[in-house]
JSON list of C-alpha atoms in Angstrom, two decimals:
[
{"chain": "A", "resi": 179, "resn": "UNK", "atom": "CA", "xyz": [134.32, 161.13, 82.34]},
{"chain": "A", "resi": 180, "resn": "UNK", "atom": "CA", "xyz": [132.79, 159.93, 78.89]},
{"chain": "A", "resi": 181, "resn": "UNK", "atom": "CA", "xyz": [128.69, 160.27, 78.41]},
{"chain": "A", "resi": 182, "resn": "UNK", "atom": "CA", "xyz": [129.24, 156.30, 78.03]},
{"chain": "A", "resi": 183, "resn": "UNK", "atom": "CA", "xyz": [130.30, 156.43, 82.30]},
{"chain": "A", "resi": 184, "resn": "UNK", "atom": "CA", "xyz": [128.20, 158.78, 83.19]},
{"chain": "A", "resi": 185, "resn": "UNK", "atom": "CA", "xyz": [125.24, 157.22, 82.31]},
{"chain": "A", "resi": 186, "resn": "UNK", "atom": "CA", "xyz": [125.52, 153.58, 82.68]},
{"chain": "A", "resi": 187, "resn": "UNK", "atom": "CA", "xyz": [125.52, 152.05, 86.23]},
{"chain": "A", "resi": 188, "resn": "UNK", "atom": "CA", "xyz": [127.72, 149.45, 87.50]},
{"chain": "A", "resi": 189, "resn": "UNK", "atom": "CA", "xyz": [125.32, 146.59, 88.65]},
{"chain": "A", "resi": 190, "resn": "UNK", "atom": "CA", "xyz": [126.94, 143.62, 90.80]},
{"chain": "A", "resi": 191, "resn": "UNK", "atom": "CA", "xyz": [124.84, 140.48, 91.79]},
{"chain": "A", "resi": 192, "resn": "UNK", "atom": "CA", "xyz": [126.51, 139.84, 95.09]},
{"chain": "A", "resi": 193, "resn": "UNK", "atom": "CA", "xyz": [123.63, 137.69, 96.84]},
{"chain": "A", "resi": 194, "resn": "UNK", "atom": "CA", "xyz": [124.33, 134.17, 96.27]},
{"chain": "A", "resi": 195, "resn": "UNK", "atom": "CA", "xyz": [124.82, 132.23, 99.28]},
{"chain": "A", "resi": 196, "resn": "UNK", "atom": "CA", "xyz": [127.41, 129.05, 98.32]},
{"chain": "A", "resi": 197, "resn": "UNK", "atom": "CA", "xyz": [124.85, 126.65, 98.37]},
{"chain": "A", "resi": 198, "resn": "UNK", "atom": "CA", "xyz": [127.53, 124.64, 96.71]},
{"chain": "A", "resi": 199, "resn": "UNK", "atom": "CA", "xyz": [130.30, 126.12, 98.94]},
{"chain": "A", "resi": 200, "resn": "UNK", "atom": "CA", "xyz": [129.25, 124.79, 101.99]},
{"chain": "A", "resi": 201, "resn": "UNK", "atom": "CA", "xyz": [127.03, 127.69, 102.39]},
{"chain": "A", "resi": 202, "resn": "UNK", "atom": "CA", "xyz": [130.20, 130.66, 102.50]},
{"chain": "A", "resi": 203, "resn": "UNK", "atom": "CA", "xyz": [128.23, 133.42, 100.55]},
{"chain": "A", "resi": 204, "resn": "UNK", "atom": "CA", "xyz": [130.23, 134.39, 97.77]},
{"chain": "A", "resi": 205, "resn": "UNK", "atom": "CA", "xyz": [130.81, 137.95, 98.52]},
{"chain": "A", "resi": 206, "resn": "UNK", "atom": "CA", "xyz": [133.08, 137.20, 101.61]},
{"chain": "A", "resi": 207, "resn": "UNK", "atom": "CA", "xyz": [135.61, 134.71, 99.61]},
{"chain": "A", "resi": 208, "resn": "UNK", "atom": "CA", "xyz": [138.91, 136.20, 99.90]},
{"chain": "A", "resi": 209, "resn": "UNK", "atom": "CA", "xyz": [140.49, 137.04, 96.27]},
{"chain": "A", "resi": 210, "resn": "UNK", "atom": "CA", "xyz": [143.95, 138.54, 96.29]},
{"chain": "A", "resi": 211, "resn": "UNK", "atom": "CA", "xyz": [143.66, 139.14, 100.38]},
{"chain": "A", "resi": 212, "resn": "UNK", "atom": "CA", "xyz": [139.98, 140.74, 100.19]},
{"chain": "A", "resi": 213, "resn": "UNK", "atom": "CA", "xyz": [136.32, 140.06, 99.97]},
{"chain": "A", "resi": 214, "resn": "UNK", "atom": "CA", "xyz": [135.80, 139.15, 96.42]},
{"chain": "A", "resi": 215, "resn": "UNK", "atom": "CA", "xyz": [132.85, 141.66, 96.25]},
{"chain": "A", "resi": 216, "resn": "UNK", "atom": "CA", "xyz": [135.53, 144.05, 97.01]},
{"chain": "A", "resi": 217, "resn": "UNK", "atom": "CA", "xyz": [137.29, 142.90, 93.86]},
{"chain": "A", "resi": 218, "resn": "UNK", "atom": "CA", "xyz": [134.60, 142.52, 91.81]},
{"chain": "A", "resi": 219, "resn": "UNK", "atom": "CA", "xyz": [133.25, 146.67, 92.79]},
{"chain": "A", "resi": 220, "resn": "UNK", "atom": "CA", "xyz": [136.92, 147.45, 91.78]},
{"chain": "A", "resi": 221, "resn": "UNK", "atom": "CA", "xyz": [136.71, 145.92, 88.06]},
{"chain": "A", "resi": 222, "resn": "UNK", "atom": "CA", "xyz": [133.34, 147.49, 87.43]},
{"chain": "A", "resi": 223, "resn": "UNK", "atom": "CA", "xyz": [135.28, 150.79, 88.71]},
{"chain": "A", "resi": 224, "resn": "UNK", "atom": "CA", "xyz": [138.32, 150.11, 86.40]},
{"chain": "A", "resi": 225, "resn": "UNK", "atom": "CA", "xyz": [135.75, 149.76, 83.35]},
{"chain": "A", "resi": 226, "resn": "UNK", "atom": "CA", "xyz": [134.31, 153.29, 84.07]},
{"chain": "A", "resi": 227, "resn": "UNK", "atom": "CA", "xyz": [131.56, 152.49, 86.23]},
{"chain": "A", "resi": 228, "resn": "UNK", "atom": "CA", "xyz": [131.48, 155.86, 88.23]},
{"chain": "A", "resi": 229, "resn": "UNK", "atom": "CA", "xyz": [128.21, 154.88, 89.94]},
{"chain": "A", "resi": 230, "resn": "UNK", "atom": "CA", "xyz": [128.14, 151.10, 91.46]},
{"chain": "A", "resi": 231, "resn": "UNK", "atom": "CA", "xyz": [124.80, 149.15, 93.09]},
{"chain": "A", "resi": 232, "resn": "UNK", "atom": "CA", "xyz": [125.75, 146.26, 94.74]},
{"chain": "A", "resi": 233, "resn": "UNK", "atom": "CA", "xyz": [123.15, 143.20, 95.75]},
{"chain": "A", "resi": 234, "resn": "UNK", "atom": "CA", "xyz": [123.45, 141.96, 98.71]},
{"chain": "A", "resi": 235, "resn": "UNK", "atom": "CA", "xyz": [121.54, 138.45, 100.01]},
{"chain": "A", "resi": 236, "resn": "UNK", "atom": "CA", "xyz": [123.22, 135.68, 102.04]},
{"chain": "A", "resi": 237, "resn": "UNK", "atom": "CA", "xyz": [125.15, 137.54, 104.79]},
{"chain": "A", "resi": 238, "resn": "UNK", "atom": "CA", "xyz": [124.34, 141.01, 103.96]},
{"chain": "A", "resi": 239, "resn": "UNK", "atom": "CA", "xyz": [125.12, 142.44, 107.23]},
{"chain": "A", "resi": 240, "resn": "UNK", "atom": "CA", "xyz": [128.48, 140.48, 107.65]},
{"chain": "A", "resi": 241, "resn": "UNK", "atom": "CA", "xyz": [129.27, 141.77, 104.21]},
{"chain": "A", "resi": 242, "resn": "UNK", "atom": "CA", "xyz": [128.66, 145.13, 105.04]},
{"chain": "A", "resi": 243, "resn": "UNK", "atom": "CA", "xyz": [130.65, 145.32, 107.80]},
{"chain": "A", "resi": 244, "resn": "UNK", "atom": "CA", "xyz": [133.82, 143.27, 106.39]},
{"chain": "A", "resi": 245, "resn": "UNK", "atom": "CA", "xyz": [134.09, 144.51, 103.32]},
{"chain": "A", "resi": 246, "resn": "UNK", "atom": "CA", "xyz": [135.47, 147.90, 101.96]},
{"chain": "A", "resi": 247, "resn": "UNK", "atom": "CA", "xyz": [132.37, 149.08, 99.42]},
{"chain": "A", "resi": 248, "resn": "UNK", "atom": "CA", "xyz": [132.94, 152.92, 99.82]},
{"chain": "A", "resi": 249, "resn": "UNK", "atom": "CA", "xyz": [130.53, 154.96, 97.89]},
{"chain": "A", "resi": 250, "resn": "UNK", "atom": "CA", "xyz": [128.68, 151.95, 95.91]},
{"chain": "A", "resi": 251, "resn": "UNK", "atom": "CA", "xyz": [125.06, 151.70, 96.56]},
{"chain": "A", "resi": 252, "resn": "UNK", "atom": "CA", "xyz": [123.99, 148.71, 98.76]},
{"chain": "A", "resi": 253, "resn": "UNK", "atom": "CA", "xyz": [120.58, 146.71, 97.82]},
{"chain": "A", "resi": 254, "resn": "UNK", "atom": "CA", "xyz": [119.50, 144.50, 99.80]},
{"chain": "A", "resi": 255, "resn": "UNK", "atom": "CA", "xyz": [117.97, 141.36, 98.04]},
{"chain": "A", "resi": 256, "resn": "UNK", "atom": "CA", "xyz": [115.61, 139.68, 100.89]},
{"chain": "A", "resi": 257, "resn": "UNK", "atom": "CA", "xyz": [114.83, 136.91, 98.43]},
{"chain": "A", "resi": 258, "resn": "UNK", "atom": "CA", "xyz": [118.15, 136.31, 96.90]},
{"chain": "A", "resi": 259, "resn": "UNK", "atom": "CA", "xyz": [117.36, 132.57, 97.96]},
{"chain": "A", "resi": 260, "resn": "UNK", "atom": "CA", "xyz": [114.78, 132.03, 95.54]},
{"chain": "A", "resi": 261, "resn": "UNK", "atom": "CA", "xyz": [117.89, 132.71, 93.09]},
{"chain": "A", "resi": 262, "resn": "UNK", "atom": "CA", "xyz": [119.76, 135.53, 90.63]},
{"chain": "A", "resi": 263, "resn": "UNK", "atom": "CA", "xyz": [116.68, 136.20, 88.75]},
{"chain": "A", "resi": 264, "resn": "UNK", "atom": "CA", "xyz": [115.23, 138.22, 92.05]},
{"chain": "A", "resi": 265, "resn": "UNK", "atom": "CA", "xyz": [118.70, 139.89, 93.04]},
{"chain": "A", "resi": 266, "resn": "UNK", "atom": "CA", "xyz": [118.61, 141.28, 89.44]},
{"chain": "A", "resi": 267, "resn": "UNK", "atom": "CA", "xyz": [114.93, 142.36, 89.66]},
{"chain": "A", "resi": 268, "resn": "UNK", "atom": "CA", "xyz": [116.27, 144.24, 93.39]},
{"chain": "A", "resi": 269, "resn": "UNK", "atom": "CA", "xyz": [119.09, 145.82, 91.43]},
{"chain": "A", "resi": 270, "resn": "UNK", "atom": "CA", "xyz": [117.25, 146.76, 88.13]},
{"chain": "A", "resi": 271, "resn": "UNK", "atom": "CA", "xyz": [114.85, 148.40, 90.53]},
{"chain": "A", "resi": 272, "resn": "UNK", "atom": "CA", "xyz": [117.44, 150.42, 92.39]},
{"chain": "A", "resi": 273, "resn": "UNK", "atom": "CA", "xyz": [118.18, 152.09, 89.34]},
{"chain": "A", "resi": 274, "resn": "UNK", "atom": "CA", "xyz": [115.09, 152.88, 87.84]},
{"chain": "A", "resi": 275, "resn": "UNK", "atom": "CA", "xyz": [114.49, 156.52, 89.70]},
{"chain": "A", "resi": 276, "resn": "UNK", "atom": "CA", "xyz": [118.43, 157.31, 88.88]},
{"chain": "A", "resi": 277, "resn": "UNK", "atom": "CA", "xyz": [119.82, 159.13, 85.85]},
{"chain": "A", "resi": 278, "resn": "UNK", "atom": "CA", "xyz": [121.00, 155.82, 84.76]},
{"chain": "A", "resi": 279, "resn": "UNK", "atom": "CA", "xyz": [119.87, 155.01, 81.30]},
{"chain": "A", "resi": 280, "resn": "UNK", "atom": "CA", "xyz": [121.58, 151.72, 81.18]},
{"chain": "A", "resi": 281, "resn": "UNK", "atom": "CA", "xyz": [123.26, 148.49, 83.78]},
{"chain": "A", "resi": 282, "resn": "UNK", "atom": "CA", "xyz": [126.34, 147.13, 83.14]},
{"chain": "A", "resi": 283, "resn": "UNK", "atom": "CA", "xyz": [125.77, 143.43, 85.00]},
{"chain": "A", "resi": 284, "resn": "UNK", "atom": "CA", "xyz": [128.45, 141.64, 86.30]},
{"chain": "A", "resi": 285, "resn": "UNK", "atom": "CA", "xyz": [128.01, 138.62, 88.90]},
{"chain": "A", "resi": 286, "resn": "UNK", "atom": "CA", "xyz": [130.37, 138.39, 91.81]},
{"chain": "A", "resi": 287, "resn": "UNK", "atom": "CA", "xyz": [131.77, 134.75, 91.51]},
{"chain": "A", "resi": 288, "resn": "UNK", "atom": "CA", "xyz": [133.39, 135.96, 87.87]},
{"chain": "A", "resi": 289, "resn": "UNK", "atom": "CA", "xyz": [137.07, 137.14, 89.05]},
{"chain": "A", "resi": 290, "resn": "UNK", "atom": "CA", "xyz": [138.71, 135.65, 85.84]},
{"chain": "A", "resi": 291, "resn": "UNK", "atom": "CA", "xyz": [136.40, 138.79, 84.17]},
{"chain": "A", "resi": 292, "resn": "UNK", "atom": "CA", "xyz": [138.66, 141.86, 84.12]},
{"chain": "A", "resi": 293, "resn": "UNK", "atom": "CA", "xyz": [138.06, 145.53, 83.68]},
{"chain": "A", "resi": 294, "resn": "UNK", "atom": "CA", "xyz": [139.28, 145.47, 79.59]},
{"chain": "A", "resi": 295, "resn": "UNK", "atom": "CA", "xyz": [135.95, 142.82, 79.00]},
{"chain": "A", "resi": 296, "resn": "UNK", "atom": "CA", "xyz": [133.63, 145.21, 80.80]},
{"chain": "A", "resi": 297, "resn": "UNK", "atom": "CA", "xyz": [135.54, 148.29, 79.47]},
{"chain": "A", "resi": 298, "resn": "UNK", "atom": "CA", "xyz": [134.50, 146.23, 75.94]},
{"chain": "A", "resi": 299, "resn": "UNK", "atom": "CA", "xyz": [130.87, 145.85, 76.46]},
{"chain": "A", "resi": 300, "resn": "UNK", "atom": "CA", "xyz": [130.52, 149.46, 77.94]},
{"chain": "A", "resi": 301, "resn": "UNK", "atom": "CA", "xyz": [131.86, 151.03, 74.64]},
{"chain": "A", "resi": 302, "resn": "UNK", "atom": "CA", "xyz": [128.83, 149.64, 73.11]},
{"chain": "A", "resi": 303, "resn": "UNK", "atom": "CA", "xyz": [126.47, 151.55, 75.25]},
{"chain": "A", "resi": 304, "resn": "UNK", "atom": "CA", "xyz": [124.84, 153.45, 72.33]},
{"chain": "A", "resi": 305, "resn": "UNK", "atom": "CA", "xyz": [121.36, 154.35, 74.45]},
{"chain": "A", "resi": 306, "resn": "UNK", "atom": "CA", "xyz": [118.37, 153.26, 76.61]},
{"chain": "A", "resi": 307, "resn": "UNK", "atom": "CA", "xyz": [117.44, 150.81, 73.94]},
{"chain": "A", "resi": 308, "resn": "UNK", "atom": "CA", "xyz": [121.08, 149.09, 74.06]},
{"chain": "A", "resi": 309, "resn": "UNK", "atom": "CA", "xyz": [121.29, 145.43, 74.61]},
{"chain": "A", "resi": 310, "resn": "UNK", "atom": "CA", "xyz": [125.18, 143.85, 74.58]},
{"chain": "A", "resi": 311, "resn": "UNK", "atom": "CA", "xyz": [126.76, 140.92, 75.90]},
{"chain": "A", "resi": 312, "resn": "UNK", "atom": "CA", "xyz": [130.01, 139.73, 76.22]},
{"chain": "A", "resi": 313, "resn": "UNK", "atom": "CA", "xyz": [130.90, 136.98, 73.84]},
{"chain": "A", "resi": 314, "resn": "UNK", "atom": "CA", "xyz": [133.61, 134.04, 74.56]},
{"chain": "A", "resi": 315, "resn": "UNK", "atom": "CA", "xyz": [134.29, 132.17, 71.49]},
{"chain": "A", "resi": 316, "resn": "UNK", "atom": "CA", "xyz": [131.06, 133.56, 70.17]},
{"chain": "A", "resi": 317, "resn": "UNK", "atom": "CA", "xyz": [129.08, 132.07, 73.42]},
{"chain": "A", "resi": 318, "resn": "UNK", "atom": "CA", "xyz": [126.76, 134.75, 75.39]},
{"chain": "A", "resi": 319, "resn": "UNK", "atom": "CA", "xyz": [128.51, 135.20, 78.65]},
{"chain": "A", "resi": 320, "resn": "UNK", "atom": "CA", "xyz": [128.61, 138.15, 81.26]},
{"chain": "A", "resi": 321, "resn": "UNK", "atom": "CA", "xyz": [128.92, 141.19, 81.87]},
{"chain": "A", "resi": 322, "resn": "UNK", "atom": "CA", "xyz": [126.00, 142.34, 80.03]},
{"chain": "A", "resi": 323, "resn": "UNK", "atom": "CA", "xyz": [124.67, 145.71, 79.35]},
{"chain": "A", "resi": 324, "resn": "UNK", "atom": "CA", "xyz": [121.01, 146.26, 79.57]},
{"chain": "A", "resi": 325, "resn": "UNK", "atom": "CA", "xyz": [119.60, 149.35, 78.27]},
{"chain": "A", "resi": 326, "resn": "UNK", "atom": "CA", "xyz": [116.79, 151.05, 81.02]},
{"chain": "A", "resi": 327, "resn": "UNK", "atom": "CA", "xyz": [113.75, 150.50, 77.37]},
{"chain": "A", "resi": 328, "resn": "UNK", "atom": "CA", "xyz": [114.44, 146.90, 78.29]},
{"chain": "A", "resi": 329, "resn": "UNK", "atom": "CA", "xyz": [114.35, 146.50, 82.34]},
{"chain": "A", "resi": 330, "resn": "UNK", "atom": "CA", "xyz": [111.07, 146.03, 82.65]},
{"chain": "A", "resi": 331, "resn": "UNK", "atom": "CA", "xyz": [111.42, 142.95, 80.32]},
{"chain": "A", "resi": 332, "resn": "UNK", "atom": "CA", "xyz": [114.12, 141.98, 81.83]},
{"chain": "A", "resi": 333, "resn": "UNK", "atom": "CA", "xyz": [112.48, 142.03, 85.61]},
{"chain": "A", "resi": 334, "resn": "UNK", "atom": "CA", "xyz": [109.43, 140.08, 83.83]},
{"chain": "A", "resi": 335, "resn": "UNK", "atom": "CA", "xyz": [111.51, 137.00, 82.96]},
{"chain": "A", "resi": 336, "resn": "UNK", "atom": "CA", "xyz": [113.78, 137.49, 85.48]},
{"chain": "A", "resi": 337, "resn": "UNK", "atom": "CA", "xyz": [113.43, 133.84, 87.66]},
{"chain": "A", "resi": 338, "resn": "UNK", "atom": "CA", "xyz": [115.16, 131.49, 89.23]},
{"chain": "A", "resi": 339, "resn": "UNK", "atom": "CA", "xyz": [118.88, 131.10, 87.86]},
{"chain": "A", "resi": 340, "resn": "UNK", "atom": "CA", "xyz": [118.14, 132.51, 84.63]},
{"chain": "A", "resi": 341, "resn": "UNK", "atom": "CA", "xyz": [118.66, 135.90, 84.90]},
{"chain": "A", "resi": 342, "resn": "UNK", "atom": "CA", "xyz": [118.20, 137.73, 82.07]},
{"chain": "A", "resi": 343, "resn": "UNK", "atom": "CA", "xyz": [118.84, 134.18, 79.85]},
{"chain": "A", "resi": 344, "resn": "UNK", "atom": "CA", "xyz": [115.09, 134.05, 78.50]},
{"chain": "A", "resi": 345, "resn": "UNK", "atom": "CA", "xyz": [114.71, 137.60, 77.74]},
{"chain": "A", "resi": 346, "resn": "UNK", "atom": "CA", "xyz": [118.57, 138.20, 75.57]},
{"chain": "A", "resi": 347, "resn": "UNK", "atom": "CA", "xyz": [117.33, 134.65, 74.22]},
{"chain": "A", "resi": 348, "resn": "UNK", "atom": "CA", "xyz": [113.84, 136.01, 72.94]},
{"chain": "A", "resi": 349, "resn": "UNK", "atom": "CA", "xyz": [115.69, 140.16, 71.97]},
{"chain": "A", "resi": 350, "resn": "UNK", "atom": "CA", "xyz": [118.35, 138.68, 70.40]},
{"chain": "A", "resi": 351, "resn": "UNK", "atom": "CA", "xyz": [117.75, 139.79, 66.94]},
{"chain": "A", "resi": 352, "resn": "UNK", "atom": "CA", "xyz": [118.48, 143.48, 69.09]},
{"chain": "A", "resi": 353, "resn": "UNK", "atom": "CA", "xyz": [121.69, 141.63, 71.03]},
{"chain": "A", "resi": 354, "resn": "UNK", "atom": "CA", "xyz": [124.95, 142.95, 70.06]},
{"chain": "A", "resi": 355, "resn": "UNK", "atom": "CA", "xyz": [127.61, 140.27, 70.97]},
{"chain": "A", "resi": 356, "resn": "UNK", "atom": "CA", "xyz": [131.27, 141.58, 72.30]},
{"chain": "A", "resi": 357, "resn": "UNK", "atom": "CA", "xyz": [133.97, 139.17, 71.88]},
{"chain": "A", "resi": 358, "resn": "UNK", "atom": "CA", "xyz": [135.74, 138.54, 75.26]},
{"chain": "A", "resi": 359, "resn": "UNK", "atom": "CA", "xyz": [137.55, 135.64, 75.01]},
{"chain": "A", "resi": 360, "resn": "UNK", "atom": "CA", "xyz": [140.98, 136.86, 73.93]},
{"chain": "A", "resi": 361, "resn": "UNK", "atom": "CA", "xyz": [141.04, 139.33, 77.65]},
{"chain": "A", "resi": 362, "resn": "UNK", "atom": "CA", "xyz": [138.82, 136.93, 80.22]},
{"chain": "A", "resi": 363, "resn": "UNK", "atom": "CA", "xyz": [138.29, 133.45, 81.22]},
{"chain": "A", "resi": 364, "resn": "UNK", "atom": "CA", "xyz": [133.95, 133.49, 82.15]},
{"chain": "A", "resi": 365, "resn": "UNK", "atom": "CA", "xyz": [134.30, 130.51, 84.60]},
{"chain": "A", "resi": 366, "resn": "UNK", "atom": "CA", "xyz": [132.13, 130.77, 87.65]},
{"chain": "A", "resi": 367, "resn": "UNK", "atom": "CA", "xyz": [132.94, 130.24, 91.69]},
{"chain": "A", "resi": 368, "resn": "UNK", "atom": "CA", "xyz": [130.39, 127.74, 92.24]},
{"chain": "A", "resi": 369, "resn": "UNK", "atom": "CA", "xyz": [132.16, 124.49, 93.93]},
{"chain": "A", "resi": 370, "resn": "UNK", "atom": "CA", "xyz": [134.84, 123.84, 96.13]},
{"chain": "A", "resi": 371, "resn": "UNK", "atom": "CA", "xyz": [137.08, 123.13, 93.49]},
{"chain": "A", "resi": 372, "resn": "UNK", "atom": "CA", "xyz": [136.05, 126.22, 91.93]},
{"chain": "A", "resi": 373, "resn": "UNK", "atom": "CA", "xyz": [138.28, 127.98, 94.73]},
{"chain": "A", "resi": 374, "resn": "UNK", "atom": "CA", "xyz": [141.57, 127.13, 93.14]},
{"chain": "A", "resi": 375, "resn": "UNK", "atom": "CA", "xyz": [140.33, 130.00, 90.51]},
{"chain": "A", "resi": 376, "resn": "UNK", "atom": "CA", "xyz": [140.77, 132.23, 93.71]},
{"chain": "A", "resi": 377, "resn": "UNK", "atom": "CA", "xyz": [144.62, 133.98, 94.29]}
]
């Protein structure tokens, strides 16, 4: 195991409930003939992601119970409704009494995201002050790696839909950009046409 694995935590946003789905949380879409959290757990592993925190929201107990997650830690997010901004603030805050100096995000509804993008961004890891994102074309995209001197900052501006948006928008002088494009396609899970991305 390199220092880089050891001490930077898988994080997976698994809360969102399909609002645009018909309401099927995201989690429990079947990918390849499992729950696509499953999947998603299993790229983060692939990367190097010894330790994994997973956030769940819509459906947590269904998920739990369905879906294989093994040793990953499970957060629940009781306000994933109000959006990813809170399910990162859950996760970030899962891992702040860890040895974790550092989250590798990734958001469930990504599947076209393999391990070699996350693999990518993780090999940046330098320390706690690290701030990297995944780069298609040169466009900020996920996973992204935030370093534990910025979660607080992050968990400030964390609202809504955006994430971590405003605060890599207002660091990015610090932002080191990976470029992704050549290994993964960043499109999202987010309609019902969306599902054709699914195998």
């Amino acid at each position: 195991m390199t220092e880089n694995e050891q001490r930077v935590a898988g994080l997976l946003l698994a809360a969102g409930g399909g609002r645009r789905l018909g309401g099927r949380p995201k989690a429990l879409l079947a990918h390849r003939g499992r729950p696509l959290v499953e999947h998603a757990v299993g790229v983060l592993r692939a990367a190097g992601c010894t330790r994994v925190h997973v956030v769940l929201g819509a459906a947590a107990a269904a998920v739990r119970e369905r879906a294989e997650l093994g040793d990953c830690v499970l957060v629940e997010n009781p306000e994933w409704a109000e959006g990813m901004g809170s399910s990162l603030r859950a996760g970030l805050g899962s891992l702040a009494g860890t040895t974790a100096r550092a989250a590798l995000v990734s958001l469930v509804d990504q599947p076209g995201i393999g391990a070699e993008a996350l693999r990518r961004v993780l090999a940046a890891y330098e320390d706690e002050a690290s701030l990297v994102s995944a780069a298609y074309d040169g466009v900020r995209g996920h996973p992204v790696l935030l370093g534990a001197a910025h979660w607080a900052g992050v968990a400030a501006t964390a609202t809504g839909d955006r994430g971590a948006r405003a605060y890599l928008k207002e660091h990015r002088g610090a932002l080191t950009l990976v470029e992704c494009g050549d290994v993964a396609r960043p499109y999202d899970i987010d309609t019902v046409a969306d599902l054709a991305h699914l195998e």
